[in-house]
PDB file of C-alpha atoms in Angstrom:
ATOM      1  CA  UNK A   1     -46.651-127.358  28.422  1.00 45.00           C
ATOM      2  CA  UNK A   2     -43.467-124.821  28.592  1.00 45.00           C
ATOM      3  CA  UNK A   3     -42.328-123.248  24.613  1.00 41.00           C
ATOM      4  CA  UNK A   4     -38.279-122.494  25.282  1.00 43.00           C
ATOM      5  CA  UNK A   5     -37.676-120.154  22.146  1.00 42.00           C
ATOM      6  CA  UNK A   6     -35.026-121.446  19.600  1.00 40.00           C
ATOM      7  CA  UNK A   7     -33.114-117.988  20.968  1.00 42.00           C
ATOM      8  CA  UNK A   8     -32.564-119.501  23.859  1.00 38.00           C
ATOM      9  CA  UNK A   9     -30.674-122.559  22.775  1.00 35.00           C
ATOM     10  CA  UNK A  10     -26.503-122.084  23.302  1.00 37.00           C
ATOM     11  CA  UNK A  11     -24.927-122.259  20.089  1.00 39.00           C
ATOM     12  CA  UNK A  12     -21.389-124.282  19.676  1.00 40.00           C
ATOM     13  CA  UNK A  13     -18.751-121.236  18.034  1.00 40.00           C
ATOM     14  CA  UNK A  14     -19.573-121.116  14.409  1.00 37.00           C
ATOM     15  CA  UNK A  15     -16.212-119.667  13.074  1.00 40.00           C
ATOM     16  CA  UNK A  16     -13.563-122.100  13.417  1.00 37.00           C
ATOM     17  CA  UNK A  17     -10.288-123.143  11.414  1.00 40.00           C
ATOM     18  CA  UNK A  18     -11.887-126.299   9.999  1.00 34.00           C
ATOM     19  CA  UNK A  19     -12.768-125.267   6.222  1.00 38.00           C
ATOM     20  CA  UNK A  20      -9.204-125.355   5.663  1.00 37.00           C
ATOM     21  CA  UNK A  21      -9.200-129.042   5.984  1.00 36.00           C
ATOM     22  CA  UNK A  22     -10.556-130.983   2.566  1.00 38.00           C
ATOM     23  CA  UNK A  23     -11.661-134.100   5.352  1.00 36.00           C
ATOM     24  CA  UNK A  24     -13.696-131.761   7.152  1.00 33.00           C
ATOM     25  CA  UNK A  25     -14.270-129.254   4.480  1.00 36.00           C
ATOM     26  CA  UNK A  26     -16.469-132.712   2.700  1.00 37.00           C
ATOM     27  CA  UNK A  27     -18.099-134.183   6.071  1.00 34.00           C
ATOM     28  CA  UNK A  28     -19.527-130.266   6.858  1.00 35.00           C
ATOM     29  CA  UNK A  29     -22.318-130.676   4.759  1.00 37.00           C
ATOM     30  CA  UNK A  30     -23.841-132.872   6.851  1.00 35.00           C
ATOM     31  CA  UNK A  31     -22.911-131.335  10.391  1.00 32.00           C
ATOM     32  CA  UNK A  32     -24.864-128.660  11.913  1.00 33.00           C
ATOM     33  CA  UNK A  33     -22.427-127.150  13.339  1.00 31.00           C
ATOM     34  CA  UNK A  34     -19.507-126.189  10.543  1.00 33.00           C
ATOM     35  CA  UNK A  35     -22.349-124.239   8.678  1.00 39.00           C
ATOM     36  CA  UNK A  36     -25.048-121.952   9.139  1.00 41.00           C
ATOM     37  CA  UNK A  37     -28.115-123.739  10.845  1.00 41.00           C
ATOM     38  CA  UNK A  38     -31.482-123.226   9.317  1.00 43.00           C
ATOM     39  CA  UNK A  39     -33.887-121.536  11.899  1.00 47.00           C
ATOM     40  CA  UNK A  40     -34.690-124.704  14.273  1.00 44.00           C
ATOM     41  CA  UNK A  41     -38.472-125.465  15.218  1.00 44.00           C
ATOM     42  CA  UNK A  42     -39.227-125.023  18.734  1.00 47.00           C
ATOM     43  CA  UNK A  43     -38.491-127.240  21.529  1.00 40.00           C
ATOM     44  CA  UNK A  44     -41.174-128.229  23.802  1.00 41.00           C
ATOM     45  CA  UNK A  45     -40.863-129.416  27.174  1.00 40.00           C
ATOM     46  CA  UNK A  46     -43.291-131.123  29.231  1.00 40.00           C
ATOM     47  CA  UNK A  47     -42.957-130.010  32.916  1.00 40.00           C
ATOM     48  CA  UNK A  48     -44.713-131.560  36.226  1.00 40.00           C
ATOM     49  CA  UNK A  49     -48.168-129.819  36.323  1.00 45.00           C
ATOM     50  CA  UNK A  50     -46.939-129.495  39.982  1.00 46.00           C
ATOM     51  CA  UNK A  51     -46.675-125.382  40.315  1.00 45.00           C
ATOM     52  CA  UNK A  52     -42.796-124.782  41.256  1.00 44.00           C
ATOM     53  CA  UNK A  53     -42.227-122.986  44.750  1.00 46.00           C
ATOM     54  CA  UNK A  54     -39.354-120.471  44.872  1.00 50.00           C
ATOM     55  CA  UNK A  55     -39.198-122.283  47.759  1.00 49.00           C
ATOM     56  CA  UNK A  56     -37.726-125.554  46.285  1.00 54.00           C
ATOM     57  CA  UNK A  57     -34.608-126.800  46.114  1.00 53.00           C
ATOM     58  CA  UNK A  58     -34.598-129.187  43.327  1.00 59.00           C
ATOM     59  CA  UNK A  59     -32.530-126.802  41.099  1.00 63.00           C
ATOM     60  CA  UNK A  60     -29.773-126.711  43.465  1.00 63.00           C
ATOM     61  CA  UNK A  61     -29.733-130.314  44.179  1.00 70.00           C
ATOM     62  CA  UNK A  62     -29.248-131.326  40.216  1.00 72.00           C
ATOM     63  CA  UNK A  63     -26.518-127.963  39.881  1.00 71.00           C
ATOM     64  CA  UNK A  64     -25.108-129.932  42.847  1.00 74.00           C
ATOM     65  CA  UNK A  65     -25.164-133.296  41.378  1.00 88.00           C
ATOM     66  CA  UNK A  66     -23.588-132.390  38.053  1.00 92.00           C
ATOM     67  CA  UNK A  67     -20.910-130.779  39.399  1.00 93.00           C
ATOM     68  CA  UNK A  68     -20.156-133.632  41.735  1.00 95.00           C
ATOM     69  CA  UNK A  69     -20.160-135.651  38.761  1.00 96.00           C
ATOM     70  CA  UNK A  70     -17.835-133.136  36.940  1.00 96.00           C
ATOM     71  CA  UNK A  71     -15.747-133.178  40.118  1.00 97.00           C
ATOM     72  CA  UNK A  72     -15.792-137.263  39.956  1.00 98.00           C
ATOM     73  CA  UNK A  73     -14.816-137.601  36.042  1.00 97.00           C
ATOM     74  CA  UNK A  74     -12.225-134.899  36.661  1.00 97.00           C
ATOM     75  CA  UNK A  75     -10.563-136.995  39.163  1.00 97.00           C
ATOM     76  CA  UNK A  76     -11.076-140.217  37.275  1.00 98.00           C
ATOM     77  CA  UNK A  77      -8.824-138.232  34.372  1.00 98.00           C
ATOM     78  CA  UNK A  78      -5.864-139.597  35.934  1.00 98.00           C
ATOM     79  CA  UNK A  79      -6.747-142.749  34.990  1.00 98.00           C
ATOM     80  CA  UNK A  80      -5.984-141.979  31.626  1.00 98.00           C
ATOM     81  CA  UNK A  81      -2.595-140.074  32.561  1.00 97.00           C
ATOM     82  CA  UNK A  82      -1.566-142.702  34.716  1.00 97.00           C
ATOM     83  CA  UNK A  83       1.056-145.639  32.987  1.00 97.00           C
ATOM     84  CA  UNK A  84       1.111-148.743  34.137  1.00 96.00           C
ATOM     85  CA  UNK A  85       4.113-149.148  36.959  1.00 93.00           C
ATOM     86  CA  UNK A  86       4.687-152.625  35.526  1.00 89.00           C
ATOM     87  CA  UNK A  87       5.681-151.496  31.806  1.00 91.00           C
ATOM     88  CA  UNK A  88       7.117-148.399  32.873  1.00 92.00           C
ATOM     89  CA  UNK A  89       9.538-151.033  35.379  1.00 89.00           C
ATOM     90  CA  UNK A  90      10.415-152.614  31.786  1.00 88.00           C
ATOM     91  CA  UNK A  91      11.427-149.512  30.097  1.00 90.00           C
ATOM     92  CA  UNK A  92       8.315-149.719  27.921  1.00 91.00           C
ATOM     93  CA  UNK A  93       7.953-146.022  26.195  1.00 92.00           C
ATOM     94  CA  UNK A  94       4.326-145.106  25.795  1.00 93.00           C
ATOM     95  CA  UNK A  95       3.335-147.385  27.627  1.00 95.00           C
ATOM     96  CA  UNK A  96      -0.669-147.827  28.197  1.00 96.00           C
ATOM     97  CA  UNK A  97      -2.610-145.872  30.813  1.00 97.00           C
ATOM     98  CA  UNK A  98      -4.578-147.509  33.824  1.00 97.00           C
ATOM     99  CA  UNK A  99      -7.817-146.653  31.818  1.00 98.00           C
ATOM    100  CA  UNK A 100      -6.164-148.531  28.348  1.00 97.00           C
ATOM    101  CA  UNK A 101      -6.054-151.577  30.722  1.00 97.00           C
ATOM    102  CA  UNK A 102      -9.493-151.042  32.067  1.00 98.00           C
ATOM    103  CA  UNK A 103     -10.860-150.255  28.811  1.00 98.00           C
ATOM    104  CA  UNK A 104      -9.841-153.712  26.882  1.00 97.00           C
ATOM    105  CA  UNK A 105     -10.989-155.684  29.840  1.00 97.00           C
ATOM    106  CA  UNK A 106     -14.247-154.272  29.153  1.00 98.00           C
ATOM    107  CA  UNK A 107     -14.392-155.022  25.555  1.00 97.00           C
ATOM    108  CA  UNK A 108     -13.334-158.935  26.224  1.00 97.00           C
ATOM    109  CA  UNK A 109     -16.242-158.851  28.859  1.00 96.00           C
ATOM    110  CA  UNK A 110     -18.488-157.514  25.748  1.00 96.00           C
ATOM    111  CA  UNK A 111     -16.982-159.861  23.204  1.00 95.00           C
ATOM    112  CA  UNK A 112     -16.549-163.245  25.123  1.00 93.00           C
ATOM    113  CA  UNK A 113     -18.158-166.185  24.073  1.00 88.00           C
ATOM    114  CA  UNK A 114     -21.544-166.905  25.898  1.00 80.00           C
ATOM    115  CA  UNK A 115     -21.116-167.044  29.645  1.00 83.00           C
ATOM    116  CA  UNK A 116     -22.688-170.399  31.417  1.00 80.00           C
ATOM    117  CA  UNK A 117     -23.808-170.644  34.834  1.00 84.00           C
ATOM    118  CA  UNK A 118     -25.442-167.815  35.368  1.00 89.00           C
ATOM    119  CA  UNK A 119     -22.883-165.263  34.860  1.00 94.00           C
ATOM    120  CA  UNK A 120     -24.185-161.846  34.156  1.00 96.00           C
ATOM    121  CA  UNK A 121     -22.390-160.125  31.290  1.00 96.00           C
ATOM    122  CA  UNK A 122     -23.533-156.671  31.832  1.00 97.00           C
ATOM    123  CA  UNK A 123     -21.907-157.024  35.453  1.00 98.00           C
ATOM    124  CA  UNK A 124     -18.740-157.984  33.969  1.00 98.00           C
ATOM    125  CA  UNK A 125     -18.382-154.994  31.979  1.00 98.00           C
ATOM    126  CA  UNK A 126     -19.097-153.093  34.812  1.00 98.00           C
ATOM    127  CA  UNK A 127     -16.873-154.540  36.722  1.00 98.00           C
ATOM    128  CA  UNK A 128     -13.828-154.277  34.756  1.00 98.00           C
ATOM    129  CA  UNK A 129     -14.355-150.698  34.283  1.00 98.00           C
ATOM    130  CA  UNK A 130     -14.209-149.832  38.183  1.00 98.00           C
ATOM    131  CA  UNK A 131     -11.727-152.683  38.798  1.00 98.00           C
ATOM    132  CA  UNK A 132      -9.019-150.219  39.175  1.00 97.00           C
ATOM    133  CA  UNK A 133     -10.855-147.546  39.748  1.00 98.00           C
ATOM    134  CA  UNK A 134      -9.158-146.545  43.299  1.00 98.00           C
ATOM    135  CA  UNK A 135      -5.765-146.403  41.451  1.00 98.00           C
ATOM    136  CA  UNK A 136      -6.384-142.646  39.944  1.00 98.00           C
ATOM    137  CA  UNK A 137      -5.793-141.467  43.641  1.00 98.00           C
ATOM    138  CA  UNK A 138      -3.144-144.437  45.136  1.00 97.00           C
ATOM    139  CA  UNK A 139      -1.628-144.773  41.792  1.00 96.00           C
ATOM    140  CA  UNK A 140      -0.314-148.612  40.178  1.00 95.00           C
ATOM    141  CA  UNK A 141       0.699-150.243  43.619  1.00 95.00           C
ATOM    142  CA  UNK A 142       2.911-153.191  41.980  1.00 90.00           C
ATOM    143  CA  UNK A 143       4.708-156.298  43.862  1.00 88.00           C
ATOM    144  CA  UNK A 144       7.966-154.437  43.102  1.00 87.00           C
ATOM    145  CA  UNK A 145       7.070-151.852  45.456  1.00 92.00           C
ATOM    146  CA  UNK A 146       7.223-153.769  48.342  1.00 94.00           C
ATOM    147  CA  UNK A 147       3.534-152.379  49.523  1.00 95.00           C
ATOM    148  CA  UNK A 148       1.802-155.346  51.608  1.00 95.00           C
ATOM    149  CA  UNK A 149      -1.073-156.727  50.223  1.00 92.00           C
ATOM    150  CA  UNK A 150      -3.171-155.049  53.182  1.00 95.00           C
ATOM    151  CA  UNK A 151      -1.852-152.359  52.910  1.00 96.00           C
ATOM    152  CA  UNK A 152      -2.605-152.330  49.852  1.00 96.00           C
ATOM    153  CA  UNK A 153      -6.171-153.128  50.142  1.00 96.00           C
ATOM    154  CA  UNK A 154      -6.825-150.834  53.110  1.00 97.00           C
ATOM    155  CA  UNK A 155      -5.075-147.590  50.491  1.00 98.00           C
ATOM    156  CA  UNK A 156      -7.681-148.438  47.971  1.00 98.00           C
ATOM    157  CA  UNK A 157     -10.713-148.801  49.962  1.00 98.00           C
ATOM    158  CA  UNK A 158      -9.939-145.272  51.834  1.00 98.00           C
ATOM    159  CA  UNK A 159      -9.350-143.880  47.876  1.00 98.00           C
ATOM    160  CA  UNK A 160     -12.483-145.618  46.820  1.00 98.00           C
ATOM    161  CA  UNK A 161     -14.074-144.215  49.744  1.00 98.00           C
ATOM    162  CA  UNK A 162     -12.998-140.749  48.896  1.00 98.00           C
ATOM    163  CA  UNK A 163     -13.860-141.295  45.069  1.00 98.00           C
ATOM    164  CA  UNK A 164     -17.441-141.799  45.878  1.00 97.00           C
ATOM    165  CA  UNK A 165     -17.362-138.751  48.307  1.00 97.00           C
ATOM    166  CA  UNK A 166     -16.665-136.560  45.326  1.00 97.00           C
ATOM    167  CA  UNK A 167     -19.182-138.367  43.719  1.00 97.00           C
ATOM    168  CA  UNK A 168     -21.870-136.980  46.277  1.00 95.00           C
ATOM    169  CA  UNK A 169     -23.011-140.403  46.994  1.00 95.00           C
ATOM    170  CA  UNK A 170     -26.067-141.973  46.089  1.00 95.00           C
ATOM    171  CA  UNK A 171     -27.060-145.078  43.966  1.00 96.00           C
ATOM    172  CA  UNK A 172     -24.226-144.990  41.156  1.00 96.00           C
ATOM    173  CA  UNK A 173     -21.780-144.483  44.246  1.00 97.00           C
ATOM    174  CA  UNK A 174     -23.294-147.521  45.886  1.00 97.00           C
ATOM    175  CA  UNK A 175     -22.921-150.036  42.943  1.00 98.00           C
ATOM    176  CA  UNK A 176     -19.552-148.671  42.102  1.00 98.00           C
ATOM    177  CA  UNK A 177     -18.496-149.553  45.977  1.00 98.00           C
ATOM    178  CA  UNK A 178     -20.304-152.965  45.576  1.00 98.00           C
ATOM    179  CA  UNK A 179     -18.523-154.289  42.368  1.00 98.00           C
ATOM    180  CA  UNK A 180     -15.210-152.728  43.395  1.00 98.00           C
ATOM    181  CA  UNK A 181     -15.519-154.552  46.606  1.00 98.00           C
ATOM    182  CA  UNK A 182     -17.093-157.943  45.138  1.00 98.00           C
ATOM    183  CA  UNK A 183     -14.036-157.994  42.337  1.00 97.00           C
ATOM    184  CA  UNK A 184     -11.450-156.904  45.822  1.00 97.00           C
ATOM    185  CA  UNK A 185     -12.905-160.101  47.641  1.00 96.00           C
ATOM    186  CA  UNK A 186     -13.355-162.554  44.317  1.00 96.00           C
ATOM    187  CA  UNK A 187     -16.729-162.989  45.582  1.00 97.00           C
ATOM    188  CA  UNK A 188     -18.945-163.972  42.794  1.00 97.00           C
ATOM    189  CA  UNK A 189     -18.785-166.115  39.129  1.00 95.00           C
ATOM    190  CA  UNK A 190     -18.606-162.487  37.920  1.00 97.00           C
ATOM    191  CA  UNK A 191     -15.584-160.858  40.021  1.00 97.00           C
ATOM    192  CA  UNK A 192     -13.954-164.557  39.212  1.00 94.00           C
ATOM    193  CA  UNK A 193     -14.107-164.135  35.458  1.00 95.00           C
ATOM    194  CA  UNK A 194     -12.807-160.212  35.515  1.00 97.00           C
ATOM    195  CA  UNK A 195      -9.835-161.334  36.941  1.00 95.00           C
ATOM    196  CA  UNK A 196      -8.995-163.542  34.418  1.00 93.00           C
ATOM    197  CA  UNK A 197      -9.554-161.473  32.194  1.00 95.00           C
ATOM    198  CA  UNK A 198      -7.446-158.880  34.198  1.00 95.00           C
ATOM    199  CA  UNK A 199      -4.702-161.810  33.419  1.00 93.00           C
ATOM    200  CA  UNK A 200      -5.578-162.245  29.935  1.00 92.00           C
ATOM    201  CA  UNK A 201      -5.382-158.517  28.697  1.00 95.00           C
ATOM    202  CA  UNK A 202      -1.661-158.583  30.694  1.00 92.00           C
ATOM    203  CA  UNK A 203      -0.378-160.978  28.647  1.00 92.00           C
ATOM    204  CA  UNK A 204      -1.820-159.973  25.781  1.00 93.00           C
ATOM    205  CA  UNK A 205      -0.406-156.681  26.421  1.00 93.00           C
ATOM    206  CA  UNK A 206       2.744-158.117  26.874  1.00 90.00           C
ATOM    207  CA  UNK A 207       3.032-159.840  23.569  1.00 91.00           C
ATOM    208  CA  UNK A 208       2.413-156.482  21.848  1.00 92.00           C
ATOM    209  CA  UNK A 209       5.012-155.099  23.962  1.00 91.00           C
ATOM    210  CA  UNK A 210       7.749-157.818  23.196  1.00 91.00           C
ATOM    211  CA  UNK A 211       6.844-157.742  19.417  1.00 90.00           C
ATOM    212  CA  UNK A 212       7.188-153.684  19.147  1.00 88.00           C
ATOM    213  CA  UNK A 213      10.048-153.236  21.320  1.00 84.00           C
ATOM    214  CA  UNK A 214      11.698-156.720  20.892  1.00 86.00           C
ATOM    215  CA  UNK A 215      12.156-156.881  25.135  1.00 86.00           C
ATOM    216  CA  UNK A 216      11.429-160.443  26.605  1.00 81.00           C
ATOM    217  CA  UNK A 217       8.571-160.253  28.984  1.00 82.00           C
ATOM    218  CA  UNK A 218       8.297-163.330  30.389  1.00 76.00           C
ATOM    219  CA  UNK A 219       7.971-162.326  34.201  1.00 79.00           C
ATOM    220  CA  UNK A 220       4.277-161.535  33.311  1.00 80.00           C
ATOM    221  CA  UNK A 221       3.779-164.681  31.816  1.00 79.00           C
ATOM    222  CA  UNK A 222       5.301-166.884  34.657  1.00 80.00           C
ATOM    223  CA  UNK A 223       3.079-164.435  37.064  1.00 71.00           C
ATOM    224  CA  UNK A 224      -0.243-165.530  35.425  1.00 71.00           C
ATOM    225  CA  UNK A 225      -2.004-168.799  35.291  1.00 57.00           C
ATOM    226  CA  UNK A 226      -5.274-168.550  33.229  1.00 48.00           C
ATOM    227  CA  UNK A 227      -8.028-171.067  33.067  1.00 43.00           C
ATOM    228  CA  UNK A 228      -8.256-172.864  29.512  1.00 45.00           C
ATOM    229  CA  UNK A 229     -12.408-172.353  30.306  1.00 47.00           C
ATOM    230  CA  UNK A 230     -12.379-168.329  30.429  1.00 50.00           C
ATOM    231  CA  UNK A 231      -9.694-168.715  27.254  1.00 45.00           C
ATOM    232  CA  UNK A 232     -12.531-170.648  25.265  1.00 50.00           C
ATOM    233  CA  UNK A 233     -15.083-168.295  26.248  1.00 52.00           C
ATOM    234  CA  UNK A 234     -12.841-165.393  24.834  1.00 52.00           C
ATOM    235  CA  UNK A 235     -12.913-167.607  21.161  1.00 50.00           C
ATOM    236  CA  UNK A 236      -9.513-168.029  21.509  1.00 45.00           C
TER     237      UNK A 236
END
């Protein structure tokens, strides 16, 4: 058993601008960190009885593997930068990011009504999260840009590739290659279902669209056939 002294622990900044704020100023009772913490009882840790070698290299591998990870979410930032190359065709202003469109998919995969045939939910929601995840380094590669669909393909592999290089590889590099690559190739119940939903979340992105901005939209409707099946399992 290890004792790591309370001294030890790093400290969020105590002095900040927030008293100033009557929302804040009322929630700061209960936070920690917006007033002075009582002394905190000591943490213990329970460590491999295994004597460590100076020898080892374990602390190098996991600095190694959180800054890959660092390096990885860093990258995946531009997902969130990133607008849509559709909307932005349409003179959309704000419109949503490639990680807004991601991010709804995965809630409809979360919320849908329950999935027959075997379809495995928690896949889905994986799925739609890395769907597009290639596009923070090719970017949204629309019809209108006159890209083949090969080409296409072959751009966001080599990204993807790259992606999971920054990554460090590994496990959570390997299953994000496998569902991109089953949802690329439509190759299971799962990938299927994501892409209707990828379909679904368009359009209903595009009704928002029309009703704030008052444009008519109706290219993405004519582009999109969904099933009336994956619309009854989203309760609509």
């Amino acid at each position: 058993m290890a004792v790591i002294s309370p001294a030890t622990r790093i400290a969020p900044p105590l002095h900040r601008p927030f008293n100033h704020r009557s929302t804040l100023a009322s929630a700061s009772k209960n936070l920690l960190f917006l007033r002075n913490p009582a002394p905190s009882p000591p943490i213990v840790a329970v460590r491999c009885q295994k004597p460590f070698s100076d020898s080892s290299t374990e602390p190098t591998n996991q600095a190694s593997s959180v800054s890959s990870s660092i390096d990885f979410l860093t990258l995946c930032h531009r997902l969130k930068t990133t607008k849509r190359k559709g909307w932005i065709n349409q003179g959309i202003n704000g419109a949503e990011s490639i990680a807004d469109h991601m991010y709804r998919m995965s809630l409809m995969a979360l919320i849908a009504a329950d999935l027959t045939g075997g379809v495995d939910r928690e896949r889905c929601i994986k799925m739609a999260i890395v769907h597009d995840i290639a596009e923070a380094i090719v970017g949204d590669i629309t019809p209108s840009d006159g890209v083949p669909k090969e080409e296409k393909s072959r751009r966001e592999k080599a990204a993807l590739k790259e992606m999971c290089k920054v990554l460090g590889g590994g496990l959570r590099a390997e299953e994000i290659t496998e569902l991109w690559l089953e949802y690329e190739n439509n190759a299971s119940l799962e990938a299927n279902l994501v892409k209707d939903f990828d379909k679904v979340e368009m359009i209903l992105q595009a009704l928002e669209y029309e009703s704030e901005h008052g444009k008519v939209l109706d290219e993405f409707f004519i582009s999109t056939a969904v099933s009336n099946r994956n619309w009854k399992e989203l309760g609509c």
